[in-house]
Tab-separated table of C-alpha atoms in Angstrom:
chain	number	residue	atom	x	y	z
A	8	MET	CA	79.636	73.362	67.655
A	9	ASN	CA	79.831	73.088	63.859
A	10	ILE	CA	81.628	75.592	61.636
A	11	LYS	CA	78.490	77.621	60.871
A	12	ARG	CA	77.576	77.897	64.552
A	13	LYS	CA	81.096	79.187	65.226
A	14	ILE	CA	81.348	81.625	62.332
A	15	VAL	CA	77.953	83.328	62.685
A	16	PRO	CA	78.441	84.408	66.336
A	17	ILE	CA	81.964	85.633	65.530
A	18	LEU	CA	80.642	87.671	62.590
A	19	ALA	CA	77.926	89.075	64.849
A	20	ILE	CA	80.551	90.087	67.424
A	21	ILE	CA	82.744	91.734	64.765
A	22	LEU	CA	79.847	93.682	63.233
A	23	ALA	CA	78.572	94.836	66.609
A	24	SER	CA	82.095	95.885	67.600
A	25	PHE	CA	82.409	97.979	64.450
A	26	ASN	CA	79.643	100.208	65.843
A	27	LEU	CA	81.330	101.038	69.151
A	28	ARG	CA	83.961	103.555	68.029
A	29	PRO	CA	83.235	105.265	64.645
A	30	VAL	CA	80.546	107.494	66.176
A	31	ILE	CA	83.368	108.943	68.321
A	32	THR	CA	86.439	108.755	66.073
A	33	SER	CA	84.668	109.977	62.906
A	34	VAL	CA	84.069	113.358	64.552
A	35	SER	CA	87.705	114.073	65.454
A	36	PRO	CA	89.070	114.779	61.925
A	37	LEU	CA	86.007	116.950	61.232
A	38	LEU	CA	86.155	118.833	64.522
A	39	GLY	CA	87.594	122.022	63.040
A	40	THR	CA	84.998	122.045	60.265
A	41	ILE	CA	82.144	121.352	62.682
A	42	ARG	CA	83.271	124.111	65.035
A	43	GLU	CA	83.321	126.621	62.180
A	44	ALA	CA	79.968	125.484	60.778
A	45	LEU	CA	78.148	125.493	64.119
A	46	HIS	CA	80.072	128.414	65.657
A	47	MET	CA	81.181	126.392	68.673
A	48	SER	CA	83.942	126.866	71.215
A	49	ALA	CA	86.596	124.180	71.609
A	50	ALA	CA	85.189	123.258	75.024
A	51	THR	CA	81.686	122.702	73.639
A	52	ALA	CA	83.006	120.707	70.684
A	53	SER	CA	84.957	118.461	73.061
A	54	LEU	CA	81.623	117.305	74.516
A	55	PHE	CA	81.015	115.261	71.339
A	56	THR	CA	83.576	112.847	72.732
A	57	SER	CA	83.196	113.517	76.448
A	58	LEU	CA	79.417	112.921	76.535
A	59	ALA	CA	79.710	109.603	74.736
A	60	VAL	CA	82.509	108.387	77.021
A	61	LEU	CA	80.671	109.631	80.122
A	62	CYS	CA	77.626	107.610	79.134
A	63	MET	CA	79.850	104.556	78.607
A	64	GLY	CA	80.668	104.756	82.296
A	65	LEU	CA	77.327	105.833	83.737
A	66	PHE	CA	75.089	103.396	81.858
A	67	ALA	CA	77.322	100.295	81.769
A	68	PRO	CA	75.894	98.978	85.091
A	69	PHE	CA	72.414	98.789	83.469
A	70	ALA	CA	73.583	96.323	80.818
A	71	ILE	CA	73.053	93.220	82.957
A	72	LYS	CA	69.553	94.318	84.018
A	73	LEU	CA	68.530	94.837	80.392
A	74	ALA	CA	69.979	91.476	79.410
A	75	ASN	CA	68.055	89.779	82.213
A	76	ARG	CA	64.872	91.396	80.940
A	77	TRP	CA	65.277	90.876	77.178
A	78	SER	CA	68.240	88.448	76.696
A	79	ILE	CA	71.757	89.450	75.730
A	80	GLU	CA	71.056	89.299	71.985
A	81	ARG	CA	67.900	91.391	72.090
A	82	ALA	CA	69.476	93.999	74.409
A	83	ILE	CA	72.399	94.314	71.977
A	84	ALA	CA	69.975	94.618	69.039
A	85	TYR	CA	68.012	97.426	70.726
A	86	SER	CA	71.257	99.214	71.571
A	87	LEU	CA	72.470	98.912	67.969
A	88	ILE	CA	69.212	100.524	66.847
A	89	LEU	CA	69.825	103.377	69.285
A	90	ILE	CA	73.396	103.841	68.025
A	91	GLY	CA	72.229	103.697	64.400
A	92	LEU	CA	69.419	106.220	64.866
A	93	ALA	CA	71.649	108.601	66.825
A	94	THR	CA	74.334	108.396	64.151
A	95	ALA	CA	71.860	108.872	61.293
A	96	ALA	CA	70.425	111.938	63.056
A	97	ARG	CA	73.720	113.717	62.432
A	98	TYR	CA	72.510	114.253	58.879
A	99	PHE	CA	70.254	116.926	60.409
A	100	ALA	CA	72.952	118.406	62.669
A	101	TYR	CA	72.681	122.084	61.794
A	102	THR	CA	72.828	123.143	65.431
A	103	ALA	CA	75.210	122.186	68.227
A	104	TRP	CA	72.513	120.667	70.430
A	105	VAL	CA	71.683	118.027	67.792
A	106	MET	CA	75.300	116.848	67.774
A	107	LEU	CA	75.367	116.814	71.566
A	108	LEU	CA	72.136	114.799	71.719
A	109	THR	CA	73.479	112.238	69.245
A	110	ALA	CA	76.663	111.899	71.305
A	111	LEU	CA	74.558	111.286	74.427
A	112	LEU	CA	72.283	108.664	72.844
A	113	SER	CA	75.061	106.827	71.022
A	114	GLY	CA	77.065	106.735	74.253
A	115	ILE	CA	74.164	105.017	76.026
A	116	GLY	CA	73.986	102.406	73.265
A	117	ILE	CA	77.735	101.781	73.394
A	118	ALA	CA	77.569	101.479	77.193
A	119	ILE	CA	75.076	98.613	76.881
A	120	VAL	CA	76.678	96.757	73.964
A	121	GLY	CA	80.233	96.726	75.341
A	122	PRO	CA	79.698	94.726	78.552
A	123	LEU	CA	77.084	92.452	76.943
A	124	LEU	CA	79.461	91.402	74.181
A	125	SER	CA	81.768	90.059	76.893
A	126	GLY	CA	78.852	88.119	78.388
A	127	TYR	CA	77.871	86.844	74.958
A	128	ILE	CA	81.432	85.639	74.318
A	129	LYS	CA	81.529	83.818	77.659
A	130	GLU	CA	78.177	82.211	76.906
A	131	LYS	CA	78.956	81.066	73.370
A	132	PHE	CA	82.624	80.054	73.423
A	133	ALA	CA	84.458	77.491	75.506
A	134	ASN	CA	87.747	79.354	75.008
A	135	PRO	CA	86.706	83.014	75.150
A	136	SER	CA	90.204	84.504	75.276
A	137	ARG	CA	90.754	83.951	71.536
A	138	VAL	CA	87.449	85.584	70.649
A	139	VAL	CA	88.250	88.543	72.903
A	140	GLY	CA	91.276	89.130	70.667
A	141	ILE	CA	88.990	89.314	67.632
A	142	TYR	CA	86.657	91.621	69.555
A	143	SER	CA	89.536	93.947	70.471
A	144	LEU	CA	90.812	94.009	66.896
A	145	ALA	CA	87.339	94.818	65.574
A	146	LEU	CA	87.135	97.770	67.985
A	147	VAL	CA	90.429	99.120	66.679
A	148	VAL	CA	89.473	98.551	63.033
A	149	GLY	CA	86.152	100.328	63.577
A	150	ALA	CA	87.965	103.256	65.173
A	151	ALA	CA	90.447	103.375	62.272
A	152	LEU	CA	87.669	103.345	59.693
A	153	GLY	CA	85.890	106.174	61.454
A	154	SER	CA	88.946	108.393	61.656
A	155	GLY	CA	90.385	107.505	58.257
A	156	LEU	CA	87.302	107.781	56.074
A	157	SER	CA	85.461	110.731	57.586
A	158	ILE	CA	87.401	113.365	55.598
A	159	PRO	CA	87.213	111.446	52.267
A	160	LEU	CA	83.467	110.916	52.787
A	161	SER	CA	83.027	114.590	53.616
A	162	ASN	CA	84.859	115.543	50.419
A	163	LEU	CA	82.938	112.991	48.363
A	164	PHE	CA	79.506	114.183	49.477
A	165	HIS	CA	80.534	117.816	50.064
A	166	SER	CA	78.937	117.610	53.496
A	167	TRP	CA	80.334	116.827	56.901
A	168	GLN	CA	76.800	115.932	58.063
A	169	VAL	CA	76.544	113.135	55.476
A	170	SER	CA	79.995	111.897	56.480
A	171	ALA	CA	79.098	111.839	60.179
A	172	ALA	CA	75.728	110.150	59.540
A	173	SER	CA	76.982	107.523	57.088
A	174	TRP	CA	78.268	105.273	59.870
A	175	ALA	CA	74.672	104.354	60.706
A	176	ILE	CA	74.901	101.758	57.944
A	177	LEU	CA	77.161	99.680	60.209
A	178	ALA	CA	74.334	99.336	62.741
A	179	LEU	CA	71.916	98.334	59.993
A	180	ILE	CA	74.255	95.580	58.774
A	181	ALA	CA	74.867	94.320	62.317
A	182	LEU	CA	71.127	94.087	62.988
A	183	PHE	CA	70.834	91.327	60.390
A	184	PHE	CA	72.842	89.149	62.772
A	185	TRP	CA	71.279	90.270	66.052
A	186	TRP	CA	67.589	90.883	65.320
A	187	LYS	CA	65.917	87.491	65.247
A	188	PRO	CA	63.369	85.510	67.297
A	189	LEU	CA	65.075	84.627	70.556
A	190	GLU	CA	64.268	82.750	73.695
A	191	GLN	CA	64.050	84.932	76.737
A	192	LYS	CA	67.238	84.119	78.608
A	193	THR	CA	68.762	85.617	81.697
A	194	VAL	CA	72.394	86.303	82.390
A	195	THR	CA	73.712	83.787	84.860
A	196	ALA	CA	76.258	84.308	87.573
A	197	THR	CA	75.655	88.026	87.796
A	198	VAL	CA	77.367	89.944	90.512
A	199	ALA	CA	74.214	91.469	91.900
A	200	ASN	CA	72.385	88.160	92.439
A	201	SER	CA	75.178	86.262	94.161
A	202	PRO	CA	75.084	86.288	97.977
A	203	SER	CA	78.783	85.500	98.251
A	204	THR	CA	79.625	88.318	95.907
A	205	SER	CA	78.013	90.992	98.091
A	206	ILE	CA	80.844	90.411	100.559
A	207	THR	CA	83.378	90.719	97.776
A	208	VAL	CA	81.811	94.002	96.652
A	209	LYS	CA	82.188	95.479	100.144
A	210	GLN	CA	85.734	94.228	100.336
A	211	MET	CA	86.617	95.637	96.932
A	212	LEU	CA	85.231	99.079	97.779
A	213	MET	CA	87.693	99.160	100.684
A	214	ASN	CA	90.473	97.466	98.726
A	215	GLN	CA	93.532	99.478	97.669
A	216	LYS	CA	94.168	97.061	94.798
A	217	ALA	CA	90.738	97.697	93.306
A	218	TRP	CA	91.224	101.459	93.409
A	219	LEU	CA	94.711	101.197	91.928
A	220	LEU	CA	93.299	99.230	89.007
A	221	THR	CA	90.460	101.720	88.673
A	222	GLY	CA	92.881	104.646	88.775
A	223	PHE	CA	95.044	103.058	86.092
A	224	PHE	CA	92.080	102.302	83.830
A	225	GLY	CA	90.671	105.805	84.277
A	226	LEU	CA	93.975	107.522	83.453
A	227	MET	CA	94.556	105.167	80.505
A	228	ALA	CA	91.086	105.874	79.105
A	229	PHE	CA	91.474	109.607	79.876
A	230	MET	CA	94.576	109.702	77.686
A	231	PHE	CA	93.122	107.533	74.932
A	232	TYR	CA	89.906	109.504	74.366
A	233	THR	CA	91.642	112.838	74.787
A	234	ILE	CA	94.214	112.103	72.122
A	235	MET	CA	91.551	110.568	69.858
A	236	ALA	CA	89.504	113.747	70.103
A	237	TRP	CA	92.290	116.312	69.778
A	238	LEU	CA	95.176	114.817	67.785
A	239	PRO	CA	93.821	116.094	64.428
A	240	PRO	CA	93.291	119.688	65.700
A	241	ILE	CA	96.757	119.594	67.327
A	242	ALA	CA	98.268	118.467	64.007
A	243	GLU	CA	96.363	121.188	62.140
A	244	ASN	CA	97.691	123.709	64.649
A	245	LEU	CA	101.195	122.546	63.688
A	246	GLY	CA	100.495	123.435	60.065
A	247	TYR	CA	99.256	120.133	58.616
A	248	SER	CA	96.162	119.869	56.422
A	249	LYS	CA	92.865	118.384	57.615
A	250	HIS	CA	93.499	115.327	55.437
A	251	GLU	CA	96.984	114.795	56.873
A	252	ALA	CA	95.679	115.304	60.408
A	253	GLY	CA	92.999	112.662	59.809
A	254	LEU	CA	95.624	110.257	58.463
A	255	MET	CA	97.674	110.746	61.627
A	256	LEU	CA	94.709	109.624	63.714
A	257	THR	CA	94.262	106.615	61.416
A	258	LEU	CA	97.958	105.812	61.800
A	259	LEU	CA	97.558	105.965	65.575
A	260	THR	CA	94.612	103.557	65.568
A	261	VAL	CA	96.344	101.150	63.155
A	262	ALA	CA	99.459	101.176	65.354
A	263	GLN	CA	97.304	99.892	68.221
A	264	MET	CA	96.511	96.623	66.415
A	265	PRO	CA	99.754	94.651	66.944
A	266	ALA	CA	100.118	95.948	70.501
A	267	THR	CA	96.536	94.945	71.351
A	268	PHE	CA	97.430	91.310	70.548
A	269	LEU	CA	101.112	91.061	71.425
A	270	VAL	CA	101.347	92.836	74.781
A	271	PRO	CA	98.945	90.484	76.666
A	272	ILE	CA	100.736	87.476	75.145
A	273	LEU	CA	104.147	88.806	76.140
A	274	ASN	CA	102.885	89.733	79.591
A	275	ASN	CA	101.529	86.203	80.005
A	276	ARG	CA	104.805	84.615	78.875
A	277	PHE	CA	107.198	86.984	80.646
A	278	GLN	CA	105.350	87.997	83.788
A	279	HIS	CA	107.056	91.284	84.550
A	280	ARG	CA	103.937	93.378	84.617
A	281	ALA	CA	105.589	96.640	85.601
A	282	VAL	CA	107.827	96.404	82.525
A	283	TRP	CA	104.902	96.136	80.109
A	284	LEU	CA	102.812	98.746	81.892
A	285	VAL	CA	105.562	101.331	82.253
A	286	GLY	CA	107.013	100.489	78.839
A	287	ASN	CA	103.761	101.253	77.032
A	288	SER	CA	103.183	104.385	79.103
A	289	SER	CA	106.718	105.524	78.260
A	290	LEU	CA	105.895	105.257	74.558
A	291	GLU	CA	102.902	107.540	75.135
A	292	LEU	CA	105.108	109.908	77.115
A	293	ILE	CA	107.731	110.102	74.360
A	294	GLY	CA	105.014	110.691	71.771
A	295	LEU	CA	103.534	113.554	73.795
A	296	LEU	CA	106.961	115.133	74.278
A	297	MET	CA	107.452	115.002	70.510
A	298	LEU	CA	104.120	116.785	70.026
A	299	LEU	CA	105.088	119.352	72.643
A	300	PHE	CA	108.254	120.215	70.735
A	301	SER	CA	106.521	119.937	67.316
A	302	TYR	CA	108.775	117.079	66.252
A	303	SER	CA	107.406	114.547	63.723
A	304	PRO	CA	103.740	114.114	64.689
A	305	TRP	CA	103.674	111.126	62.309
A	306	LEU	CA	106.156	109.209	64.469
A	307	SER	CA	104.459	110.560	67.569
A	308	SER	CA	101.155	109.060	66.380
A	309	ILE	CA	102.780	105.643	65.991
A	310	LEU	CA	104.364	105.686	69.441
A	311	ILE	CA	101.188	106.869	71.162
A	312	GLY	CA	99.169	104.266	69.236
A	313	ILE	CA	101.437	101.377	70.260
A	314	GLY	CA	101.405	102.514	73.880
A	315	ALA	CA	97.630	103.019	73.932
A	316	GLY	CA	96.994	99.605	72.347
A	317	GLY	CA	99.119	97.776	74.894
A	318	LEU	CA	97.637	99.678	77.831
A	319	PHE	CA	94.076	99.048	76.632
A	320	SER	CA	94.617	95.276	76.544
A	321	LEU	CA	96.318	95.296	79.929
A	322	GLY	CA	93.492	97.410	81.336
A	323	LEU	CA	91.004	94.703	80.342
A	324	THR	CA	93.074	91.750	81.558
A	325	LEU	CA	94.449	93.061	84.872
A	326	PRO	CA	91.131	92.784	86.773
A	327	ILE	CA	90.982	89.133	85.711
A	328	ASP	CA	94.576	88.452	86.771
A	329	GLU	CA	94.088	90.050	90.172
A	330	ALA	CA	90.716	88.482	91.040
A	331	LYS	CA	90.456	85.279	93.063
A	332	ASP	CA	87.238	84.098	91.377
A	333	ILE	CA	84.850	84.961	88.561
A	334	HIS	CA	82.602	87.065	90.839
A	335	GLU	CA	85.465	89.238	91.976
A	336	ALA	CA	86.689	89.485	88.383
A	337	SER	CA	83.254	90.646	87.232
A	338	PHE	CA	83.042	93.304	89.901
A	339	LEU	CA	86.609	94.526	89.330
A	340	ALA	CA	85.946	94.826	85.596
A	341	ALA	CA	82.682	96.701	86.206
A	342	MET	CA	84.276	98.989	88.772
A	343	THR	CA	87.333	99.856	86.692
A	344	GLN	CA	85.339	100.510	83.529
A	345	SER	CA	82.393	102.371	85.049
A	346	VAL	CA	84.448	104.702	87.231
A	347	GLY	CA	87.255	104.828	84.680
A	348	PHE	CA	85.079	105.892	81.752
A	349	VAL	CA	83.350	108.567	83.829
A	350	PHE	CA	86.736	110.027	84.728
A	351	ALA	CA	87.971	109.664	81.131
A	352	ALA	CA	85.048	111.740	79.882
A	353	PHE	CA	86.650	114.833	81.396
A	354	GLY	CA	89.790	114.435	79.272
A	355	PRO	CA	88.589	115.898	75.962
A	356	PHE	CA	86.658	118.606	77.812
A	357	PHE	CA	89.771	119.531	79.808
A	358	VAL	CA	91.791	120.018	76.629
A	359	GLY	CA	88.985	122.047	75.067
A	360	LEU	CA	88.816	124.375	78.087
A	361	VAL	CA	92.575	124.839	78.172
A	362	ARG	CA	92.653	125.453	74.419
A	363	ASP	CA	89.966	128.146	74.735
A	364	TYR	CA	91.738	129.794	77.687
A	365	THR	CA	95.310	129.768	76.332
A	366	GLY	CA	94.682	129.909	72.578
A	367	ASN	CA	97.046	126.986	71.928
A	368	PHE	CA	97.596	123.327	72.823
A	369	THR	CA	100.931	123.663	74.639
A	370	THR	CA	99.504	123.777	78.164
A	371	ALA	CA	97.061	120.969	77.374
A	372	ILE	CA	99.870	118.706	76.129
A	373	ILE	CA	101.861	119.445	79.298
A	374	GLY	CA	98.774	118.460	81.292
A	375	MET	CA	98.569	115.147	79.405
A	376	ILE	CA	102.250	114.514	80.120
A	377	VAL	CA	101.550	114.967	83.837
A	378	ILE	CA	98.638	112.492	83.562
A	379	VAL	CA	100.937	109.863	82.016
A	380	ILE	CA	103.550	110.384	84.746
A	381	VAL	CA	100.879	109.863	87.443
A	382	MET	CA	99.726	106.733	85.584
A	383	ILE	CA	103.295	105.372	85.615
A	384	LEU	CA	103.481	105.857	89.393
A	385	ILE	CA	100.242	103.875	89.814
A	386	GLN	CA	101.540	101.184	87.451
A	387	LEU	CA	104.658	100.722	89.571
A	388	LYS	CA	102.389	99.976	92.538
A	389	ILE	CA	100.247	97.598	90.489
A	390	GLY	CA	103.244	95.923	88.896
A	391	ASN	CA	104.850	95.160	92.249
A	392	GLN	CA	101.822	93.164	93.355
A	393	LYS	CA	101.866	89.430	92.853
A	394	GLN	CA	99.688	88.035	90.067
A	395	MET	CA	97.318	85.760	91.945
A	396	HIS	CA	95.188	82.843	90.794
A	397	HIS	CA	96.594	83.069	87.274
A	398	ALA	CA	95.766	79.520	86.292
A	399	HIS	CA	92.206	79.819	87.549
A	400	MET	CA	91.619	83.096	85.774
A	401	LYS	CA	92.717	81.613	82.442
A	402	LYS	CA	89.547	79.540	82.514
A	403	THR	CA	87.258	82.409	83.396
A	404	THR	CA	88.795	85.258	81.475
A	405	PHE	CA	86.492	87.599	79.551
């Protein structure tokens, strides 16, 4: 593969990845403004995040079927169009139902693109693990751009609708790399079409290990999307300005970057999984305790960001480490992410309900602390299990 054939697919992956988070994170700093403009309760406003994340879980299993029908590239291109149109429609969001519809449609698009990018990486690159690192970084950068620029864009254009809709340009740019004449290709080695894998599926559904991994991923994602949705309003409730609250969310997403890369490397070199899992969860726990006692939300954002970044990477790699072959790895990844994202969708909604009922965020933060403690207990069980087939999984990792 020459340099051009390497660079173009990597650029395509980066640009597609940029579209998978801003539609969610760009809303968080504007949540207070949107609630006031559309006269919404906190619970209803939380659905902007919850609906998108719910769709990421519910529609992810359809990604392979669409790729088999159209090819991976064309399925990604169609999904980018859906994300772009849904995002652009926020320009006309003068009622709550328009925002909710855009969250639903963009979530469907994200659900399709996410799994297919992994398949695309496996198809195009002999050593996919390095490219996965670029993919993960692009996700974090896209999230940081969405959270960090939404307030400045709103101030620049004097409209939160323009700010929320402006991220559609990312989909338009990405389409230049994905929309092209393509051969109709099918995804090989899919879980559904493998006779041997049907046995593995049955075994995994009865397997404690699979449910432990799923529970961990669900709780990790629950915490991540909840804090992404509500950190700015929590900071505003502590007396900080909208701009400062948005910067805190940006700081959190930026803090994820080194952890996203370093934690899997350190876990691979020093294979004490429980240490890395519990260590990152402890950082989240300390950050939440600081928020609970209104102590330095800036430092709290950093600690939660580092913990979330490390846990996200571990959540993606653990199914690969635990699986005995590529089929089992594929099913474990699909199971953890599909079930996990559906569960995670309730996180922002839970905080919104509690906020409406109590009038403050104290009870909600205590609830998140309990979630992290439960996650640590699950991690201790996961961490005590032996890492199997490590050398084999290095060759087949996503």
